[in-house]
Every structure is written in structure tokens, then in C-alpha cells.
Amino acid sequence: MNTQLRTILPSLLLLAACTEPGSGLDSDTTSESGDTAAETQEFTACDDEFTITDANPMYAWTPNAITLESHELSPGVFVIHDANANTYAPAGIPLATSGGFVIGDDGVLLVETMVNRQLFCQVIDLVREQTDKPVLYAINTSFHGDHSFGNAYLPDEVQVVQHERTADHIAAHFDEDIAFMENGFGADQGIAEATPVAADVRVTDDGWSVDLGGVVVEAQYHGFGQTHGDLFVHVPSAKVLWTGNPLIAEAPALPWLLEGQAQAVSATLAAVKASVPADTTIIPGHSHPLGLADFDFSIDYLDTLVDEVQTAVDAGLTVEETVAAVSMEPFQGYALWDWIHSGVNVPTTHAELGG
Ligand SMILES: [Zn+2]
């Protein structure tokens, strides 16, 4: 479908919902609530049944073993997260991607589309438990497949919203991201079924917002968060903010510095924290809703990491010696500590600081 048609289709759907009977549309399904539009929107990717499997302990988390649940945070504003979040997150056990949806008078906006068809279809089921209104938009907070591969299963008329650098990254590196996701989450989870989808809305650093009818959703850029194109999704009227991966979860989860830049990530998290009211509900990339103070563990971890690695570099330590020296015991507890802290965060920071 061409871009122009994608742009006008949601308006056509809304128009159809308001059309008088006898116009050629199925008048039986026309109602003031816009039911016609919903019934025109089919998620054919979700026609087949799926089964929740056992988790494979070799994976960080097992996509097909995940059950997602949703909770209403404010009228029409829902978080979606891993059903194990309340027990796993405080114990430092990694969780599936979190997301959510916002329902306006005109339709629905999704935050994240998940890593595979099964999790995408769970999201759609959770939306359909609440409303028959059409899904109009899907925002991905980054290019990472666990936040965006489900775009492949969206009907064409849904507008995909991404930072422009995220869109460019997906266009150039999709196969690499499939390989990375299969490496972390399994080659037997349907991940490679996904195909790249071009963004319909390319968000610049100045951000983007949409009025869904009675509720405004903003996609904000606050600087380098984990990638060059991280979006933070804010519903000001509800005081709800989705962070994506820059804030993975509460303590003891750590930032995954897959592209380094510990200092920039710390500054971005501090800027995000300062940008919203103190009683804002924070939905991290991979956990249940948190408060503003839950930014502090990640920020303190990053600042301590930079200080201690800089000391090691100044003392002439090799990367192996730095990993051994920068053990940061007060911050330990994350199940992926060895992989993320010792394997990723210390080595990348060591290289950046001149080691
Ligand atoms: Zn993620």
C-alpha cells in the first residue's frame, strides 16, 4: 500500500463509521461508537490459535512462554506487561517487553508491537477486551525487535510511528536485528517470521504528538537513551510515561549499553525524569509500572560505572583487569549481571574512556 493511502485510510475508516445507512456500507454494524470501523479492521495474522509453552532457561526470556496482562492506569490508558512482573522484577529476573495502549474517541494507539506474532496477538486480544475501536497508530520506542517486530502483523492502515533514525536503522540492519534477537530469545520462537515495515510517521528530535479524540499522546526525544532513536511516550493528561529500554526495569536491573555511551544515557535518564510531574507513572521497557524514583538506581549505576572505569583507565588497567576491578557490589543482583555488566557495560565504557 502506498504511503498516501496509508495516511488517509484512518480518516476513511472514521468517515465510514459516521456514514448514513444505505451508502453501500453494512448499515447493520454502523453505530455512534464507531463499530463499523472496528469491524473493517481485521488482524488476519492472529487468526490462528497459539499455545503458551514452557520457558527455555537458555534464553533471557522465552517469547512463547510469556503471558501478557493489561491494567488500566487512567481512563483509556493501559499498561501491558509480563504476568510475572510483580515477582520477577524485584528479584532481578528478566521480563518480556512492556507496552500498552491508549484509547481515544477516534481509535487506539499501541505502544510497542513485541518480538513475535504470538506476543503481538496477545496485545491485540488485550486491546479487544477493552474496545472495538480501530487501531490507528503503533509507536516503537526503538528499533529493537522485541519492541518492533510485531509491526509485520499490523494491518496496512495502521500508522507506524518511529524516530527517523530508528526507521533508517531498521531499513539498513533488519537482518542483523533478527539474528541478535534469535541469539538472546531463541531461534525456535517465530522471531524470523518478521519482515521490515517502513515507518509512516518519522519523528524528528523535536518530537510528535497526536490527538486520538479526547486524549493527546506525545512521542518525545530526550537524547541518546540506548540507541540514537529512542522515543519516550507520554500521555500528559494521565501522567503516564513509557520509557522503552533506556530504563529496563527497577533495581537491580541494569541499563544494557549495547551501543555504549554510559554518560549520555545517564544524562538522558536524568532529563526524562526532570521532564515530567513527580507523580507520573513510569512504564519501563521490561517491567510493571514504577515511580519517578525508580530512575535513580540506573542513573547511580551509570555514574558509578563511569567513575570507576575512568579510574581504572587512568591507572592503565587492561579491559580484563578493569572488569575484575569494577565489581560494583552494591549494584549487583540482576540475573544478567555477568552478561550485561561484565560482558557489555564495562568493556564498552573502558573503550570509550580511552582504555
Ligand atoms: Zn527491550
XYZ file of C-alpha atoms and ligand atoms in Angstrom:
356
model
C 0.000 0.000 0.000
C 1.399 3.394 -0.890
C 2.207 5.988 1.703
C -0.511 8.387 0.678
C -3.200 5.737 1.034
C -1.813 4.744 4.425
C -2.054 8.349 5.508
C -5.672 8.820 4.511
C -7.012 5.379 5.423
C -7.620 6.017 9.118
C -9.662 9.083 8.123
C -11.628 6.978 5.655
C -12.342 4.428 8.342
C -13.612 7.120 10.663
C -15.658 8.608 7.869
C -17.191 5.190 7.207
C -18.228 4.958 10.838
C -20.211 8.172 10.503
C -21.826 7.415 7.147
C -25.608 7.116 6.941
C -27.128 3.682 6.255
C -27.787 2.981 2.597
C -24.468 4.314 1.395
C -23.250 0.871 0.448
C -21.674 0.164 3.820
C -23.132 -2.503 6.069
C -25.670 -0.408 7.935
C -26.310 -3.182 10.465
C -22.944 -2.603 12.037
C -22.963 1.192 11.969
C -23.163 2.814 15.377
C -22.189 6.022 17.088
C -19.293 4.313 18.798
C -17.546 3.658 15.508
C -18.123 -0.087 15.463
C -18.114 -0.196 11.685
C -14.537 0.967 11.596
C -13.512 -1.714 14.077
C -15.225 -4.428 12.123
C -13.467 -3.329 8.971
C -10.146 -3.803 10.728
C -9.001 -7.386 10.690
C -5.897 -8.817 12.291
C -5.550 -11.801 9.996
C -2.124 -12.564 11.477
C -3.950 -13.510 14.659
C -6.494 -15.907 13.161
C -4.591 -18.992 14.341
C -4.664 -20.221 17.928
C -1.410 -20.248 19.865
C -0.074 -22.132 22.875
C 1.906 -20.805 25.830
C 4.978 -23.058 26.123
C 7.400 -23.760 28.953
C 10.296 -21.323 29.332
C 13.706 -22.348 27.974
C 16.324 -21.463 30.620
C 18.870 -20.861 27.867
C 17.018 -17.700 26.802
C 16.982 -14.354 28.626
C 13.209 -14.842 28.471
C 11.211 -17.137 26.236
C 8.747 -15.268 23.998
C 6.301 -18.151 23.554
C 6.264 -18.842 27.310
C 5.099 -15.318 28.146
C 1.591 -14.379 29.219
C 0.922 -10.655 28.920
C -1.619 -8.837 31.060
C -3.011 -5.314 30.949
C -4.082 -2.861 33.634
C -5.915 0.454 33.291
C -3.789 3.253 34.782
C -6.156 6.082 33.929
C -9.375 6.059 31.891
C -8.430 4.682 28.468
C -4.712 4.356 29.285
C -3.472 0.787 29.721
C -0.111 -0.772 30.541
C 0.742 -4.207 29.152
C 3.394 -6.257 30.904
C 4.655 -9.763 31.568
C 2.331 -11.519 34.040
C 5.400 -12.455 36.122
C 6.474 -8.842 36.601
C 5.477 -8.402 40.227
C 7.558 -11.363 41.401
C 10.376 -11.438 38.835
C 11.304 -7.737 38.661
C 12.286 -7.206 42.322
C 14.298 -10.448 42.108
C 16.264 -9.195 39.101
C 14.850 -11.809 36.718
C 14.468 -10.507 33.154
C 10.959 -9.923 31.845
C 9.343 -9.670 28.432
C 8.870 -6.299 26.773
C 6.283 -3.976 28.306
C 3.982 -1.758 26.271
C 0.424 -0.585 26.375
C -2.320 1.233 24.552
C -4.320 4.445 24.687
C -7.970 4.618 23.642
C -9.341 7.897 22.302
C -12.715 8.749 20.818
C -11.344 8.128 17.325
C -9.321 4.980 17.910
C -6.404 3.281 19.603
C -2.664 3.905 19.759
C -0.344 0.985 20.597
C 2.954 1.417 22.412
C 5.287 -1.368 21.155
C 4.350 -4.335 18.974
C 6.511 -7.058 20.631
C 9.002 -9.605 19.317
C 6.846 -12.190 17.565
C 3.380 -12.956 16.286
C 2.267 -14.702 19.469
C 3.045 -11.739 21.726
C 1.680 -9.274 19.156
C -1.600 -11.200 19.086
C -1.770 -11.189 22.882
C -1.540 -7.392 22.686
C -4.403 -7.294 20.174
C -6.503 -9.597 22.379
C -5.924 -7.280 25.363
C -6.962 -4.261 23.294
C -10.083 -6.048 22.037
C -11.097 -6.862 25.626
C -11.459 -3.101 26.115
C -12.636 -1.639 22.812
C -13.699 -2.371 19.241
C -12.312 0.949 18.039
C -9.719 0.671 15.272
C -6.020 0.682 15.986
C -4.765 3.833 14.277
C -1.120 4.105 15.385
C 1.704 1.940 16.720
C 4.737 3.647 18.278
C 8.027 1.757 18.643
C 10.346 3.222 21.278
C 13.392 1.835 19.420
C 14.413 -0.442 16.554
C 14.987 -3.387 18.892
C 12.963 -6.321 17.641
C 11.277 -7.036 20.952
C 9.674 -3.579 20.599
C 9.028 -3.550 16.853
C 8.972 -6.917 15.042
C 5.194 -7.178 15.593
C 4.790 -4.331 13.084
C 4.847 -7.079 10.451
C 1.435 -8.283 11.676
C -0.339 -4.903 11.659
C -2.998 -4.213 9.035
C -1.692 -1.808 6.398
C -3.851 1.083 7.570
C -2.146 1.291 10.989
C 0.385 4.127 11.039
C 3.794 3.011 12.320
C 5.478 5.807 14.301
C 9.251 5.748 14.850
C 12.115 8.160 15.340
C 13.604 8.802 11.906
C 16.944 7.272 12.932
C 15.109 4.163 14.161
C 13.328 3.909 10.808
C 16.636 4.266 8.966
C 18.276 1.669 11.198
C 15.530 -0.867 10.534
C 15.818 -0.300 6.793
C 19.566 -0.941 6.881
C 20.030 -3.543 9.632
C 16.875 -5.651 9.876
C 18.608 -8.996 9.327
C 21.225 -8.201 11.983
C 18.466 -7.424 14.460
C 16.706 -10.709 13.686
C 19.993 -12.517 14.404
C 20.552 -10.587 17.639
C 17.027 -11.325 18.867
C 17.266 -15.016 17.972
C 20.573 -15.178 19.828
C 19.004 -13.792 23.003
C 15.488 -15.177 22.812
C 15.693 -18.319 20.676
C 15.679 -19.408 17.053
C 12.539 -21.502 17.669
C 10.236 -18.626 18.731
C 8.951 -17.438 15.363
C 11.146 -14.331 15.532
C 12.456 -14.686 11.970
C 8.889 -14.614 10.580
C 9.003 -10.837 10.962
C 9.578 -8.635 7.938
C 10.650 -4.976 7.986
C 7.895 -2.358 7.873
C 8.667 1.202 6.802
C 7.593 3.926 9.222
C 4.582 6.010 8.205
C 5.446 8.762 10.696
C 9.157 9.613 11.002
C 9.644 11.529 14.243
C 12.451 14.080 14.458
C 14.286 15.156 17.618
C 11.538 17.765 18.028
C 9.014 15.024 18.816
C 5.482 14.293 17.610
C 2.015 14.234 19.086
C -1.433 13.060 18.096
C -4.929 13.783 19.389
C -6.810 10.470 19.431
C -10.043 12.283 20.288
C -10.122 13.487 23.874
C -6.597 12.353 24.679
C -3.229 13.528 23.377
C -0.237 11.182 23.110
C 3.283 12.570 22.676
C 6.391 10.820 21.364
C 9.392 12.666 22.770
C 13.127 12.526 22.114
C 15.394 13.324 25.068
C 18.827 12.308 23.767
C 20.758 9.065 23.398
C 18.981 6.504 25.599
C 20.135 3.102 24.378
C 20.150 3.845 20.662
C 20.259 7.007 18.553
C 16.492 6.992 18.144
C 14.803 6.272 21.470
C 11.295 7.661 21.873
C 9.580 8.299 25.197
C 5.783 8.089 25.002
C 3.903 10.490 27.232
C 0.200 10.942 27.954
C 0.245 14.265 29.845
C -3.431 14.189 30.865
C -2.969 10.776 32.506
C 0.580 11.406 33.808
C 1.848 8.198 32.232
C 5.252 7.815 30.537
C 6.658 4.826 28.642
C 10.472 4.786 28.584
C 11.365 1.816 26.399
C 14.757 0.224 27.047
C 16.691 3.229 28.427
C 15.013 2.279 31.725
C 14.769 -1.528 31.573
C 13.200 -2.070 34.998
C 13.638 -1.123 38.638
C 16.625 -2.178 40.785
C 18.501 -4.440 40.405
C 18.046 -4.387 36.596
C 20.806 -2.573 34.712
C 20.865 -0.479 31.547
C 22.007 -2.565 28.571
C 24.715 -0.401 26.992
C 24.703 -2.290 23.704
C 25.866 0.878 21.947
C 27.807 2.244 24.920
C 27.628 5.939 25.893
C 27.085 5.479 29.615
C 27.441 9.205 30.296
C 24.905 10.154 27.627
C 22.440 7.551 28.859
C 22.715 8.875 32.406
C 22.124 12.437 31.202
C 19.120 11.342 29.134
C 17.530 9.464 32.029
C 18.021 12.492 34.279
C 16.467 14.757 31.635
C 13.471 12.454 31.238
C 12.999 12.286 34.984
C 13.084 16.084 35.192
C 10.611 16.480 32.322
C 7.505 15.015 33.973
C 5.485 15.737 37.145
C 6.633 13.959 40.315
C 3.554 11.735 40.470
C 3.960 10.404 36.920
C 3.562 6.645 36.419
C 6.672 5.301 34.701
C 6.374 2.233 32.474
C 9.864 0.877 31.867
C 10.932 -1.211 28.887
C 10.630 -4.530 30.678
C 8.662 -4.359 33.931
C 5.485 -3.207 35.649
C 4.610 0.460 36.385
C 7.109 2.316 38.562
C 7.540 5.726 40.140
C 9.915 8.531 39.244
C 12.393 7.491 41.975
C 12.948 4.207 40.151
C 15.124 6.064 37.640
C 17.710 6.615 40.377
C 19.207 3.120 40.527
C 20.018 3.124 36.801
C 21.371 6.687 36.927
C 23.525 5.939 40.003
C 24.771 2.723 38.404
C 25.828 4.572 35.244
C 27.556 7.400 37.117
C 29.434 4.930 39.338
C 30.364 2.823 36.312
C 31.860 5.854 34.557
C 33.784 6.956 37.667
C 35.234 3.534 38.421
C 36.117 2.672 34.829
C 37.774 6.078 34.405
C 39.881 5.379 37.498
C 40.877 2.015 36.026
C 41.755 3.553 32.652
C 43.821 6.261 34.336
C 45.707 3.535 36.215
C 46.467 1.805 32.915
C 44.350 -1.289 33.544
C 43.523 -3.568 30.626
C 39.890 -4.341 29.870
C 40.161 -7.711 31.673
C 41.707 -6.025 34.714
C 39.016 -3.363 34.611
C 36.226 -5.953 34.567
C 37.807 -7.553 37.640
C 38.321 -4.214 39.406
C 34.928 -2.624 38.687
C 32.814 -5.166 40.564
C 30.377 -2.592 41.993
C 28.987 -4.947 44.648
C 26.248 -2.567 45.873
C 24.665 -2.697 42.413
C 24.738 -6.498 41.962
C 21.620 -8.657 41.936
C 20.489 -8.652 38.305
C 20.302 -12.176 36.892
C 22.076 -10.941 33.741
C 24.855 -9.161 35.690
C 27.702 -11.177 34.177
C 26.438 -10.784 30.635
C 25.434 -7.115 30.811
C 27.783 -5.544 33.374
C 30.934 -7.607 32.883
C 30.358 -8.558 29.254
C 28.915 -5.366 27.785
C 28.848 -2.298 30.034
C 32.385 -2.343 31.455
C 34.159 -3.224 28.180
C 32.295 -0.626 26.096
C 32.824 2.068 28.716
C 36.522 1.116 29.042
C 36.995 1.571 25.297
C 35.117 4.900 25.243
C 37.078 6.362 28.134
C 40.363 5.726 26.375
C 41.282 2.249 27.603
Zn 13.544 -4.311 25.074
